Amino acid sequence: MIHEGDLTPPTGRFAIVAARFNSVVVDRLVEGALDGLKRHGVADKNVDVAYVPGSFEIPLIAQKLGETGSYVAVICLGAIIRGDTDHYDHVAGGAVSGIASASLKTGIPVIFGILTCENMEQAMNRAGGKAGNKGFEAAATAVEMVNLIKKLG
Ligand code: INI
């Protein structure tokens, strides 16, 4: 037997946690995620958005939101750009492991929609530019995971 989630309209509320750092990029990711949720049948009224200072702060708030029991999935959006910082690796590493941990602790999908890029051009390309919109992809991933978890019972 094959277990796989699909993209049918899910029930339940979704949360987005977005970093304000590099907001010119992240605002586009948020737009993409909201569009992606809407196109998969999630009404705007069923989506809450929380803003944090930077990507490093995302996991804590994702976990807190997950622990409320009010959400079927949390979508994390940020942009970590190497050119801007010499602590890129620490911020990126903290975000990756924190988000994985939040998902396992809360038992709901906590989706990694954080761009890790060499420069601003690369980031903009992935935030609605020629490489698509990672926020939209993160929304579709969230819907698929919610539907898979529902199927698994
Ligand atoms: N946060 C980001 O989301 N992206 C970055 O590129 C970034 N840089 O370059 O430093 C960044 N730093 C802030 C970090 O996320 C925390 O907010 C800060 O360290 C306070 O904990």
PDB file of C-alpha atoms in Angstrom, residues 6-128:
ATOM      1  CA  ASP A   6      -2.876  14.958  -2.004  1.00  0.00           C
ATOM      2  CA  LEU A   7      -3.759  18.576  -2.662  1.00  0.00           C
ATOM      3  CA  THR A   8      -7.480  18.445  -1.955  1.00  0.00           C
ATOM      4  CA  PRO A   9      -8.812  21.408   0.083  1.00  0.00           C
ATOM      5  CA  PRO A  10      -7.933  20.705   3.730  1.00  0.00           C
ATOM      6  CA  THR A  11      -9.933  21.621   6.812  1.00  0.00           C
ATOM      7  CA  GLY A  12      -8.451  23.454   9.791  1.00  0.00           C
ATOM      8  CA  ARG A  13      -6.458  26.600  10.439  1.00  0.00           C
ATOM      9  CA  PHE A  14      -2.972  27.336   9.117  1.00  0.00           C
ATOM     10  CA  ALA A  15      -0.332  29.607  10.670  1.00  0.00           C
ATOM     11  CA  ILE A  16       2.484  31.430   8.922  1.00  0.00           C
ATOM     12  CA  VAL A  17       5.540  32.622  10.864  1.00  0.00           C
ATOM     13  CA  ALA A  18       7.509  35.199   8.893  1.00  0.00           C
ATOM     14  CA  ALA A  19      10.775  36.995   9.634  1.00  0.00           C
ATOM     15  CA  ARG A  20      10.958  40.777   9.153  1.00  0.00           C
ATOM     16  CA  PHE A  21      14.696  40.554   8.327  1.00  0.00           C
ATOM     17  CA  ASN A  22      15.112  40.963   4.547  1.00  0.00           C
ATOM     18  CA  SER A  23      11.439  41.932   4.404  1.00  0.00           C
ATOM     19  CA  VAL A  24      11.648  42.900   0.727  1.00  0.00           C
ATOM     20  CA  VAL A  25      12.093  39.170   0.063  1.00  0.00           C
ATOM     21  CA  VAL A  26       9.985  37.734   2.874  1.00  0.00           C
ATOM     22  CA  ASP A  27       6.937  39.895   2.068  1.00  0.00           C
ATOM     23  CA  ARG A  28       6.863  38.203  -1.355  1.00  0.00           C
ATOM     24  CA  LEU A  29       7.140  34.777   0.268  1.00  0.00           C
ATOM     25  CA  VAL A  30       4.179  35.618   2.503  1.00  0.00           C
ATOM     26  CA  GLU A  31       2.163  36.714  -0.545  1.00  0.00           C
ATOM     27  CA  GLY A  32       3.118  33.458  -2.292  1.00  0.00           C
ATOM     28  CA  ALA A  33       2.131  31.348   0.707  1.00  0.00           C
ATOM     29  CA  LEU A  34      -1.234  33.110   1.106  1.00  0.00           C
ATOM     30  CA  ASP A  35      -1.870  32.659  -2.615  1.00  0.00           C
ATOM     31  CA  GLY A  36      -0.831  29.009  -2.424  1.00  0.00           C
ATOM     32  CA  LEU A  37      -3.150  28.322   0.504  1.00  0.00           C
ATOM     33  CA  LYS A  38      -6.055  30.109  -1.174  1.00  0.00           C
ATOM     34  CA  ARG A  39      -5.549  28.195  -4.442  1.00  0.00           C
ATOM     35  CA  HIS A  40      -5.629  24.949  -2.486  1.00  0.00           C
ATOM     36  CA  GLY A  41      -8.937  25.859  -0.900  1.00  0.00           C
ATOM     37  CA  VAL A  42      -7.854  27.456   2.393  1.00  0.00           C
ATOM     38  CA  ALA A  43      -9.853  30.646   3.018  1.00  0.00           C
ATOM     39  CA  ASP A  44      -7.980  33.749   4.224  1.00  0.00           C
ATOM     40  CA  LYS A  45     -10.016  33.707   7.452  1.00  0.00           C
ATOM     41  CA  ASN A  46      -8.400  30.342   8.277  1.00  0.00           C
ATOM     42  CA  VAL A  47      -4.857  31.715   8.097  1.00  0.00           C
ATOM     43  CA  ASP A  48      -3.015  33.623  10.845  1.00  0.00           C
ATOM     44  CA  VAL A  49       0.338  35.349  10.258  1.00  0.00           C
ATOM     45  CA  ALA A  50       2.895  36.031  13.014  1.00  0.00           C
ATOM     46  CA  TYR A  51       5.974  38.200  12.442  1.00  0.00           C
ATOM     47  CA  VAL A  52       9.302  37.766  14.244  1.00  0.00           C
ATOM     48  CA  PRO A  53      12.519  39.840  14.005  1.00  0.00           C
ATOM     49  CA  GLY A  54      14.668  37.307  12.130  1.00  0.00           C
ATOM     50  CA  SER A  55      14.774  33.707  10.948  1.00  0.00           C
ATOM     51  CA  PHE A  56      16.531  32.639  14.142  1.00  0.00           C
ATOM     52  CA  GLU A  57      13.375  33.531  16.117  1.00  0.00           C
ATOM     53  CA  ILE A  58      11.032  31.524  13.859  1.00  0.00           C
ATOM     54  CA  PRO A  59      11.263  28.077  15.553  1.00  0.00           C
ATOM     55  CA  LEU A  60      10.172  29.234  19.007  1.00  0.00           C
ATOM     56  CA  ILE A  61       7.053  30.949  17.708  1.00  0.00           C
ATOM     57  CA  ALA A  62       6.305  28.063  15.318  1.00  0.00           C
ATOM     58  CA  GLN A  63       6.472  25.696  18.284  1.00  0.00           C
ATOM     59  CA  LYS A  64       4.307  27.967  20.492  1.00  0.00           C
ATOM     60  CA  LEU A  65       1.667  28.191  17.765  1.00  0.00           C
ATOM     61  CA  GLY A  66       1.791  24.441  17.221  1.00  0.00           C
ATOM     62  CA  GLU A  67       1.340  23.830  20.937  1.00  0.00           C
ATOM     63  CA  THR A  68      -1.899  25.824  21.012  1.00  0.00           C
ATOM     64  CA  GLY A  69      -3.565  22.963  19.140  1.00  0.00           C
ATOM     65  CA  SER A  70      -5.366  25.522  16.961  1.00  0.00           C
ATOM     66  CA  TYR A  71      -3.446  24.811  13.753  1.00  0.00           C
ATOM     67  CA  VAL A  72      -3.095  21.857  11.407  1.00  0.00           C
ATOM     68  CA  ALA A  73       0.230  23.196  10.058  1.00  0.00           C
ATOM     69  CA  VAL A  74       2.699  26.053  10.491  1.00  0.00           C
ATOM     70  CA  ILE A  75       4.560  27.536   7.516  1.00  0.00           C
ATOM     71  CA  CYS A  76       7.891  29.208   8.296  1.00  0.00           C
ATOM     72  CA  LEU A  77       9.104  31.934   5.939  1.00  0.00           C
ATOM     73  CA  GLY A  78      12.392  33.832   5.986  1.00  0.00           C
ATOM     74  CA  ALA A  79      15.406  34.788   3.904  1.00  0.00           C
ATOM     75  CA  ILE A  80      18.941  34.157   5.133  1.00  0.00           C
ATOM     76  CA  ILE A  81      21.467  35.760   2.806  1.00  0.00           C
ATOM     77  CA  ARG A  82      25.138  34.930   3.167  1.00  0.00           C
ATOM     78  CA  GLY A  83      26.400  38.262   1.869  1.00  0.00           C
ATOM     79  CA  ASP A  84      24.776  40.080   4.780  1.00  0.00           C
ATOM     80  CA  THR A  85      26.412  38.320   7.673  1.00  0.00           C
ATOM     81  CA  ASP A  86      29.320  36.281   8.882  1.00  0.00           C
ATOM     82  CA  HIS A  87      26.992  34.370  11.202  1.00  0.00           C
ATOM     83  CA  TYR A  88      24.938  33.051   8.264  1.00  0.00           C
ATOM     84  CA  ASP A  89      25.771  29.455   9.142  1.00  0.00           C
ATOM     85  CA  HIS A  90      24.642  29.855  12.756  1.00  0.00           C
ATOM     86  CA  VAL A  91      21.361  31.559  11.861  1.00  0.00           C
ATOM     87  CA  ALA A  92      20.647  29.003   9.125  1.00  0.00           C
ATOM     88  CA  GLY A  93      21.647  26.031  11.293  1.00  0.00           C
ATOM     89  CA  GLY A  94      19.515  27.252  14.209  1.00  0.00           C
ATOM     90  CA  ALA A  95      16.512  27.767  11.962  1.00  0.00           C
ATOM     91  CA  VAL A  96      16.816  24.331  10.326  1.00  0.00           C
ATOM     92  CA  SER A  97      17.234  22.330  13.517  1.00  0.00           C
ATOM     93  CA  GLY A  98      14.698  24.445  15.448  1.00  0.00           C
ATOM     94  CA  ILE A  99      12.012  23.985  12.822  1.00  0.00           C
ATOM     95  CA  ALA A 100      12.631  20.221  12.610  1.00  0.00           C
ATOM     96  CA  SER A 101      12.425  20.010  16.379  1.00  0.00           C
ATOM     97  CA  ALA A 102       9.219  22.122  16.542  1.00  0.00           C
ATOM     98  CA  SER A 103       7.554  19.809  14.033  1.00  0.00           C
ATOM     99  CA  LEU A 104       8.487  16.640  15.900  1.00  0.00           C
ATOM    100  CA  LYS A 105       7.553  18.115  19.311  1.00  0.00           C
ATOM    101  CA  THR A 106       4.155  19.414  18.225  1.00  0.00           C
ATOM    102  CA  GLY A 107       3.291  16.542  15.885  1.00  0.00           C
ATOM    103  CA  ILE A 108       2.095  18.835  13.116  1.00  0.00           C
ATOM    104  CA  PRO A 109       3.858  19.784   9.865  1.00  0.00           C
ATOM    105  CA  VAL A 110       6.132  22.794  10.432  1.00  0.00           C
ATOM    106  CA  ILE A 111       7.227  23.644   6.924  1.00  0.00           C
ATOM    107  CA  PHE A 112      10.692  25.002   6.104  1.00  0.00           C
ATOM    108  CA  GLY A 113      10.067  27.868   3.709  1.00  0.00           C
ATOM    109  CA  ILE A 114      13.240  29.778   4.531  1.00  0.00           C
ATOM    110  CA  LEU A 115      15.493  30.769   1.661  1.00  0.00           C
ATOM    111  CA  THR A 116      19.218  30.239   2.234  1.00  0.00           C
ATOM    112  CA  CYS A 117      20.975  32.183  -0.504  1.00  0.00           C
ATOM    113  CA  GLU A 118      24.342  33.566  -1.495  1.00  0.00           C
ATOM    114  CA  ASN A 119      22.992  36.986  -2.450  1.00  0.00           C
ATOM    115  CA  MET A 120      19.886  39.139  -2.814  1.00  0.00           C
ATOM    116  CA  GLU A 121      19.488  38.369  -6.523  1.00  0.00           C
ATOM    117  CA  GLN A 122      19.250  34.641  -5.833  1.00  0.00           C
ATOM    118  CA  ALA A 123      16.736  35.326  -3.057  1.00  0.00           C
ATOM    119  CA  MET A 124      14.494  37.510  -5.228  1.00  0.00           C
ATOM    120  CA  ASN A 125      14.545  34.874  -7.965  1.00  0.00           C
ATOM    121  CA  ARG A 126      13.081  32.400  -5.487  1.00  0.00           C
ATOM    122  CA  ALA A 127      10.551  34.847  -4.063  1.00  0.00           C
ATOM    123  CA  GLY A 128       8.383  35.279  -7.121  1.00  0.00           C
TER     124      GLY A 128
END
